[in-house]
Amino acid sequence: MEQTSSPSSPASPALPSGTSVARPAGTASLVAALVAAAVACQLCISMPTPALPDIADRLHTGTATVGMAQAVFFLLGGLLSVIVAACSDYGRTRTLMVAALALAVVGSVVAAAAPTTAVFAVGRALQATATAVFPLALRVMRQTLGPREFGRAMGLITAANGGIVGLDGLLSGWLTDRYGFRSVFVVMAVFGVATMVFLARTVPETGRSSTGRLDWPGLAVLSLGLACVELGVGMAGRAPVGGVVVLLVLGAGFFVAFPVVERRRPEPLLPPGYLSSRSTWPVLVTSMLVTMGMLSTVNFVVPVFGQNDRFGFGLSATGAALLFIVPVCLVNVFMAPAMGTLAARTGWRRVLRWSTALTVPVLVALALGLHSQVLAVLLVVLVGFGLAGAMTPLNGLSAILAAPRNPSLLPGVNSAAYGIGSSLGFLMASRLAGSSDAAGATSADGFRAAVWTAAAVIALAFAASLLIRGRAGDEEKI
């Protein structure tokens, strides 16, 4: 990728032909607006979870029924991340970001006022548009910031997207206990409106990065493949095995059909051979494996083990979150920006490889020392360092290695890979632990097996990261 520079400004990546980007008046304001957008996206994802029991109670239904609304949200979120990202390459990015947040705000209001479960599900479906904001924010950063600025900004947005997990859950739990679940969605709506105004006033508008027409057949095949895989993984363990297998086979079929369809299109969604190149698929595989191994450990295995009265630490849900989840969030908040700065200087792949490689022995030690509360806390914090050091370069690589003609698409597909990896990790960990909650588990051995498996998964992530390579002719260090 060509770069231009001047004595007074850092080098910025050259934009594809036809792209028009106004230079932002202030880099700090731009980054702050994009970070706020990432926070708005994350609030829609995580804040409703602690309120699910209260939602079920006040809407006079079961938690399983409310859980279906959550499943719809995550399924649509994964699809919209790809679809809106693809559309942004043929339209105006800031306009799409504001529109996506506007629909999410409407969804928050609908969910807050919902008299029935069906209306609540409609509100959550509308909120799913917020998940499309994150890949668009990565594109804006890539197109408006120089390499060093991009590294720092990537760390900040990763910290915002991952660092508030746990902290927002505590806020949601407090609001639910004090005012009921509707207050949670009111907070999301208010923050969403403020973020919309901030984006509209701060983020420069971008023109088309692609000429011609959007490849709708190719986008449909790719989206259907992702939908089948996400639905199949999400239903695993809760639906008949035959149905899950059918969905996964259908997803694989759509993925196989995608390059066939693309070869016949005059203006394909992606360049020929792009997804099969080593600058693309290893990034997606590594992203899926990192979330599968690390997030399952810090968000499920250790907190659930800590709440078990028989062989765990007998903590309350709040106590487990404060002891295990919140420290990881704080590590991410402070370390992700540092990792972004380091990656921009030394290479994104180098930081990713060191982070995954060093996390493997930490997980092995955690599996061996899970019986010790003090040791478990210290090692989970170290996993948090690995998580910050892996997620930041993965987000950066998805933006840097994106196809010049479609700069938003790889970040969108990468977001879907995160979702698939998280679902697989939760499924793997709950199966090995013997239950999806602390009360149902019967032995500590299952939790140890889950951590051992996570260590093996992260070892595979390290191996996949070794396969990532840059594009020929790129001057930027990756």
XYZ file of C-alpha atoms in Angstrom:
478
model
C 0.000 0.000 0.000
C 1.455 3.356 -0.980
C 2.047 5.912 1.692
C 2.476 9.630 1.461
C 4.044 11.835 4.068
C 4.887 15.413 4.724
C 7.265 17.030 7.203
C 4.412 18.212 9.350
C 2.197 15.139 9.465
C 2.625 11.407 9.891
C 2.387 9.145 6.916
C -1.131 8.108 6.021
C -2.145 5.112 3.983
C -3.067 5.915 0.437
C -6.750 5.526 -0.299
C -8.296 3.575 -3.133
C -9.256 5.491 -6.198
C -12.509 7.332 -5.773
C -12.282 7.629 -2.014
C -12.708 11.052 -0.508
C -11.876 11.672 3.126
C -11.756 15.037 4.824
C -8.903 15.315 7.283
C -10.354 15.565 10.809
C -9.957 18.851 12.644
C -8.639 17.087 15.736
C -7.305 13.542 15.964
C -8.148 13.297 19.677
C -11.791 14.235 19.046
C -12.032 11.776 16.164
C -10.626 8.899 18.192
C -12.840 9.806 21.169
C -15.938 9.711 18.950
C -15.010 6.331 17.488
C -14.228 4.939 20.943
C -17.642 6.168 22.136
C -19.202 4.342 19.179
C -17.406 1.140 20.209
C -18.692 1.557 23.768
C -22.257 2.062 22.480
C -21.904 -1.153 20.488
C -20.564 -3.071 23.500
C -23.330 -1.807 25.806
C -25.965 -3.237 23.455
C -24.146 -6.567 23.493
C -23.474 -7.063 27.189
C -25.684 -4.865 29.385
C -28.934 -6.850 28.919
C -27.407 -10.117 30.174
C -27.542 -9.429 33.959
C -31.105 -8.155 33.518
C -32.456 -11.329 31.847
C -34.103 -12.785 34.983
C -35.866 -9.477 35.706
C -36.966 -9.211 32.067
C -38.494 -12.677 32.231
C -40.227 -11.882 35.521
C -41.715 -8.543 34.462
C -42.800 -9.815 31.036
C -44.298 -12.952 32.627
C -42.295 -15.445 30.627
C -39.359 -17.815 31.080
C -35.675 -17.052 30.802
C -35.432 -19.474 27.864
C -37.942 -17.365 25.916
C -36.045 -14.171 26.690
C -32.875 -15.996 25.729
C -34.306 -16.488 22.245
C -34.456 -12.698 21.859
C -30.780 -12.632 22.792
C -30.036 -15.325 20.210
C -31.799 -13.253 17.526
C -29.701 -10.243 18.520
C -26.396 -12.103 18.174
C -27.385 -13.783 14.908
C -28.470 -10.506 13.306
C -25.460 -8.717 14.774
C -23.028 -11.085 13.090
C -24.809 -10.737 9.756
C -25.172 -6.962 9.908
C -21.474 -6.542 10.699
C -20.744 -8.035 7.277
C -23.662 -6.593 5.290
C -23.331 -2.995 6.514
C -19.542 -3.156 6.152
C -19.946 -4.213 2.518
C -22.517 -1.477 1.872
C -20.242 1.174 3.407
C -17.685 0.578 0.652
C -20.294 1.830 -1.807
C -21.720 4.634 0.320
C -20.919 7.078 3.100
C -19.429 5.554 6.218
C -20.342 8.246 8.745
C -23.938 8.289 7.517
C -24.173 4.518 7.931
C -22.643 4.669 11.422
C -25.130 7.311 12.567
C -28.028 5.428 10.943
C -26.998 2.163 12.617
C -26.836 3.855 16.019
C -30.181 5.583 15.371
C -31.860 2.228 14.765
C -30.161 0.851 17.889
C -31.533 3.779 19.918
C -35.027 3.058 18.582
C -34.505 -0.570 19.560
C -33.454 0.454 23.073
C -36.616 2.551 23.467
C -38.794 -0.288 22.147
C -37.159 -2.790 24.532
C -37.493 -0.378 27.472
C -41.210 0.099 26.826
C -41.942 -3.502 25.767
C -45.199 -4.863 27.228
C -44.629 -8.373 25.821
C -41.761 -10.693 24.931
C -42.501 -10.311 21.210
C -42.113 -6.520 21.373
C -38.947 -6.943 23.427
C -37.543 -9.266 20.736
C -38.279 -6.618 18.092
C -36.373 -4.080 20.184
C -33.360 -6.383 20.519
C -33.438 -7.076 16.766
C -33.243 -3.333 16.083
C -30.422 -2.985 18.608
C -28.387 -5.499 16.594
C -27.590 -2.734 14.103
C -25.160 -1.308 16.678
C -22.774 -4.225 16.104
C -22.112 -2.940 12.579
C -20.527 0.220 13.981
C -17.273 -1.394 15.146
C -15.903 -2.518 11.740
C -16.891 0.850 10.264
C -14.956 2.607 13.028
C -11.875 0.551 12.138
C -12.196 1.655 8.526
C -12.435 5.335 9.474
C -9.344 5.024 11.663
C -7.411 3.327 8.902
C -8.327 5.964 6.321
C -7.807 9.084 8.436
C -4.860 8.313 10.743
C -1.170 7.785 10.127
C 0.468 4.458 11.111
C 1.591 5.571 14.597
C -1.707 7.308 15.328
C -3.542 4.254 14.009
C -1.678 1.978 16.415
C -2.572 4.044 19.475
C -6.165 4.486 18.329
C -6.541 0.761 17.656
C -5.470 0.047 21.223
C -7.964 2.561 22.597
C -10.900 1.216 20.605
C -9.996 -2.351 21.542
C -9.845 -1.303 25.195
C -13.273 0.308 24.886
C -14.740 -2.681 23.092
C -13.337 -5.257 25.500
C -12.384 -3.376 28.647
C -15.902 -2.425 29.731
C -17.066 -6.045 29.771
C -17.716 -6.737 33.448
C -17.866 -3.074 34.427
C -20.964 -2.544 32.310
C -22.360 -5.770 33.740
C -21.976 -4.433 37.259
C -23.752 -1.220 36.266
C -26.515 -3.213 34.602
C -26.965 -5.380 37.691
C -27.158 -2.337 39.959
C -29.677 -0.588 37.710
C -31.799 -3.719 37.465
C -31.820 -4.271 41.224
C -32.701 -0.650 41.927
C -34.972 0.399 39.043
C -35.769 -2.689 36.954
C -34.592 -3.814 33.536
C -36.204 -0.900 31.683
C -33.686 1.512 33.183
C -30.852 -0.471 31.552
C -32.259 0.155 28.089
C -32.933 3.812 28.875
C -29.247 4.240 29.714
C -28.294 2.586 26.406
C -30.676 4.880 24.509
C -29.315 8.045 26.145
C -25.704 7.033 25.519
C -26.583 6.111 21.931
C -28.111 9.533 21.230
C -25.077 11.308 22.696
C -22.754 9.152 20.593
C -24.739 9.876 17.421
C -24.349 13.618 17.962
C -20.644 13.211 18.736
C -20.070 11.156 15.568
C -22.021 13.527 13.354
C -20.024 16.531 14.601
C -16.584 14.906 14.641
C -16.106 12.070 12.147
C -15.305 13.094 8.550
C -17.578 11.756 5.835
C -16.044 9.266 3.415
C -16.947 8.793 -0.205
C -17.168 5.518 -2.097
C -14.089 3.324 -1.960
C -15.532 1.059 -4.673
C -16.865 1.939 -8.085
C -19.694 0.147 -9.851
C -22.410 -1.785 -8.057
C -22.389 -3.875 -4.916
C -22.176 -7.607 -5.603
C -25.463 -8.580 -3.950
C -25.391 -12.277 -5.014
C -21.909 -12.701 -3.553
C -22.871 -10.856 -0.373
C -26.007 -13.015 -0.033
C -24.024 -16.267 -0.344
C -21.378 -15.095 2.145
C -24.025 -13.890 4.623
C -26.036 -17.114 4.362
C -22.891 -19.127 5.044
C -22.114 -17.087 8.146
C -25.758 -17.260 9.291
C -25.857 -21.065 9.044
C -22.567 -21.490 10.905
C -23.486 -18.990 13.650
C -26.945 -20.530 14.082
C -25.542 -24.064 14.106
C -22.872 -23.243 16.671
C -25.372 -21.310 18.808
C -27.865 -24.207 18.784
C -25.274 -26.886 19.569
C -26.095 -28.599 22.839
C -29.659 -27.230 22.886
C -31.091 -28.613 19.630
C -31.134 -32.047 17.955
C -27.726 -33.030 16.655
C -29.127 -33.645 13.192
C -30.397 -30.075 12.877
C -27.066 -28.644 14.011
C -25.154 -30.801 11.519
C -27.487 -29.761 8.685
C -26.893 -26.076 9.463
C -23.122 -26.495 9.613
C -23.079 -28.475 6.352
C -25.231 -25.804 4.689
C -22.845 -23.128 5.946
C -19.868 -25.017 4.541
C -21.721 -25.396 1.244
C -22.332 -21.663 0.986
C -18.661 -20.952 1.724
C -17.600 -23.387 -1.017
C -20.093 -21.780 -3.415
C -18.896 -18.244 -2.640
C -15.724 -18.260 -4.812
C -17.668 -19.982 -7.620
C -20.249 -17.193 -7.582
C -17.533 -14.531 -7.363
C -15.678 -15.827 -10.415
C -18.809 -15.260 -12.499
C -19.457 -11.720 -11.298
C -18.169 -8.775 -13.370
C -17.490 -6.830 -10.151
C -16.905 -9.398 -7.389
C -17.310 -8.559 -3.731
C -13.664 -9.493 -3.122
C -10.702 -9.892 -5.473
C -10.144 -13.438 -6.832
C -8.227 -15.548 -4.340
C -8.456 -12.917 -1.590
C -10.093 -15.113 1.079
C -7.735 -17.994 0.280
C -4.622 -15.817 0.596
C -2.422 -15.928 3.682
C -3.123 -12.265 4.346
C -6.783 -13.091 5.039
C -7.844 -16.541 6.261
C -5.119 -16.941 8.940
C -6.318 -13.658 10.496
C -9.892 -14.979 10.681
C -8.799 -18.364 12.060
C -6.567 -16.745 14.676
C -9.377 -14.402 15.738
C -11.768 -17.313 16.161
C -9.244 -19.373 18.176
C -8.188 -16.473 20.431
C -11.773 -15.696 21.469
C -12.537 -19.397 21.779
C -9.649 -20.038 24.179
C -9.139 -16.830 26.157
C -12.659 -15.447 26.482
C -14.101 -18.810 27.531
C -11.529 -18.939 30.330
C -11.895 -15.417 31.745
C -15.653 -14.984 31.172
C -16.918 -18.480 31.967
C -14.598 -21.167 33.332
C -12.915 -19.338 36.211
C -15.911 -17.180 37.323
C -18.279 -20.191 37.308
C -15.710 -22.348 39.112
C -15.298 -19.594 41.700
C -19.039 -19.630 42.469
C -19.176 -23.375 43.173
C -19.688 -24.132 46.880
C -18.392 -27.708 46.846
C -15.032 -27.569 45.076
C -14.733 -23.935 44.024
C -14.329 -20.799 46.112
C -17.986 -20.332 47.094
C -18.181 -16.759 45.818
C -21.328 -14.854 44.931
C -21.905 -13.848 41.311
C -20.892 -10.273 42.140
C -17.861 -11.459 44.088
C -16.700 -13.663 41.222
C -17.090 -10.777 38.769
C -15.143 -8.380 40.998
C -12.383 -10.890 41.619
C -11.914 -12.357 38.148
C -13.670 -10.368 35.410
C -13.160 -6.748 36.478
C -9.336 -7.075 36.853
C -9.139 -8.461 33.311
C -11.198 -5.502 32.084
C -8.890 -3.038 33.813
C -5.823 -4.753 32.357
C -7.378 -4.481 28.910
C -8.171 -0.781 29.392
C -4.563 0.058 30.220
C -2.688 -2.512 28.127
C -4.544 -2.435 24.806
C -3.418 1.145 23.972
C 0.153 0.230 24.899
C -0.050 -2.882 22.704
C -1.371 -0.817 19.796
C 1.509 1.640 20.095
C 4.023 -1.214 20.356
C 2.507 -3.040 17.362
C 2.738 0.061 15.176
C 6.442 0.339 16.030
C 7.583 -3.293 16.028
C 5.012 -5.083 13.880
C 1.445 -6.255 14.436
C 2.238 -9.917 13.845
C 5.111 -9.868 16.323
C 2.918 -8.598 19.161
C 0.187 -11.100 18.269
C 2.615 -14.038 18.211
C 4.336 -13.150 21.474
C 0.978 -12.644 23.199
C -0.472 -15.988 22.127
C 2.791 -17.862 22.749
C 3.181 -16.503 26.299
C -0.465 -17.130 27.171
C -0.146 -20.885 26.608
C 2.096 -21.550 29.677
C -0.101 -19.197 31.735
C -3.148 -21.336 30.919
C -1.194 -24.511 31.707
C -0.264 -23.055 35.116
C -3.901 -22.066 35.664
C -5.056 -25.615 34.948
C -2.555 -26.941 37.482
C -3.242 -24.269 40.114
C -6.994 -23.789 39.788
C -7.498 -24.924 43.402
C -5.728 -21.819 44.748
C -7.835 -18.650 44.753
C -4.830 -16.311 44.939
C -3.019 -18.132 42.143
C -6.177 -18.213 40.018
C -6.608 -14.434 40.334
C -2.988 -13.725 39.394
C -3.027 -16.079 36.412
C -6.372 -14.813 35.092
C -4.917 -11.290 35.160
C -1.974 -12.579 33.097
C -4.453 -14.089 30.623
C -5.916 -10.583 30.441
C -2.515 -9.289 29.320
C -2.491 -11.943 26.598
C -6.019 -11.035 25.553
C -5.113 -7.349 25.152
C -1.963 -8.284 23.276
C -3.855 -10.530 20.863
C -7.120 -8.675 20.231
C -5.459 -5.314 19.508
C -3.226 -6.573 16.658
C -6.031 -8.765 15.298
C -8.285 -5.717 14.988
C -5.418 -3.782 13.446
C -4.546 -6.510 10.958
C -8.166 -6.830 9.834
C -8.082 -3.141 8.853
C -4.545 -3.094 7.418
C -4.929 -6.249 5.305
C -8.432 -5.429 4.061
C -8.909 -5.402 0.300
C -8.270 -1.819 -0.922
C -11.479 -1.892 -2.956
C -13.545 -3.104 0.025
C -11.772 -1.801 3.152
C -14.678 -2.472 5.528
C -15.420 -6.075 4.618
C -12.554 -7.915 6.338
C -13.150 -6.088 9.673
C -16.832 -7.056 9.336
C -16.087 -10.726 8.654
C -13.511 -10.669 11.456
C -16.213 -9.469 13.870
C -18.310 -12.459 12.811
C -15.286 -14.721 13.463
C -15.080 -13.315 17.003
C -18.732 -14.231 17.543
C -18.300 -17.764 16.237
C -15.192 -18.261 18.369
C -16.939 -16.997 21.506
C -19.880 -19.345 20.934
C -17.579 -22.306 20.335
C -15.571 -21.457 23.448
C -18.635 -21.251 25.667
C -19.974 -24.524 24.227
C -16.623 -26.266 24.709
C -16.156 -25.010 28.259
C -19.711 -25.753 29.427
C -19.536 -29.275 27.987
C -16.206 -30.041 29.630
C -17.223 -28.462 32.945
C -20.435 -30.473 32.914
C -22.799 -27.507 33.207
C -23.414 -23.934 32.145
C -23.700 -22.761 35.776
C -21.929 -23.309 39.080
C -24.688 -25.389 40.699
C -24.842 -27.998 37.950
C -21.137 -28.892 37.875
C -20.181 -32.094 39.673
C -16.371 -32.044 39.680
C -13.420 -29.685 39.461
C -11.833 -32.000 36.880
C -14.164 -30.712 34.163
C -13.081 -27.120 34.778
C -9.431 -28.130 34.672
C -10.071 -29.973 31.406
C -11.657 -26.808 30.011
C -8.538 -24.780 30.867
C -6.235 -27.450 29.419
C -8.297 -27.372 26.221
C -8.109 -23.566 26.149
C -4.304 -23.827 26.352
C -4.322 -26.182 23.356
C -6.617 -23.821 21.425
C -4.323 -20.842 22.056
C -1.356 -22.939 20.933
C -3.253 -23.458 17.670
C -3.901 -19.698 17.534
C -0.144 -19.104 17.788
C 0.436 -21.592 14.956
C -2.201 -19.868 12.811
C -0.609 -16.462 13.476
C 2.661 -17.740 12.004
C 0.873 -18.135 8.667
C -0.211 -14.483 8.414
C 1.692 -12.534 5.811
C 1.416 -9.087 4.279
C 0.576 -8.187 0.724
C 3.321 -7.819 -1.844
C 4.384 -4.214 -2.242
C 3.102 -3.020 1.157
C 5.615 -0.746 2.868
C 3.949 -0.685 6.265
C 5.396 -3.023 8.876
C 2.898 -5.668 9.884
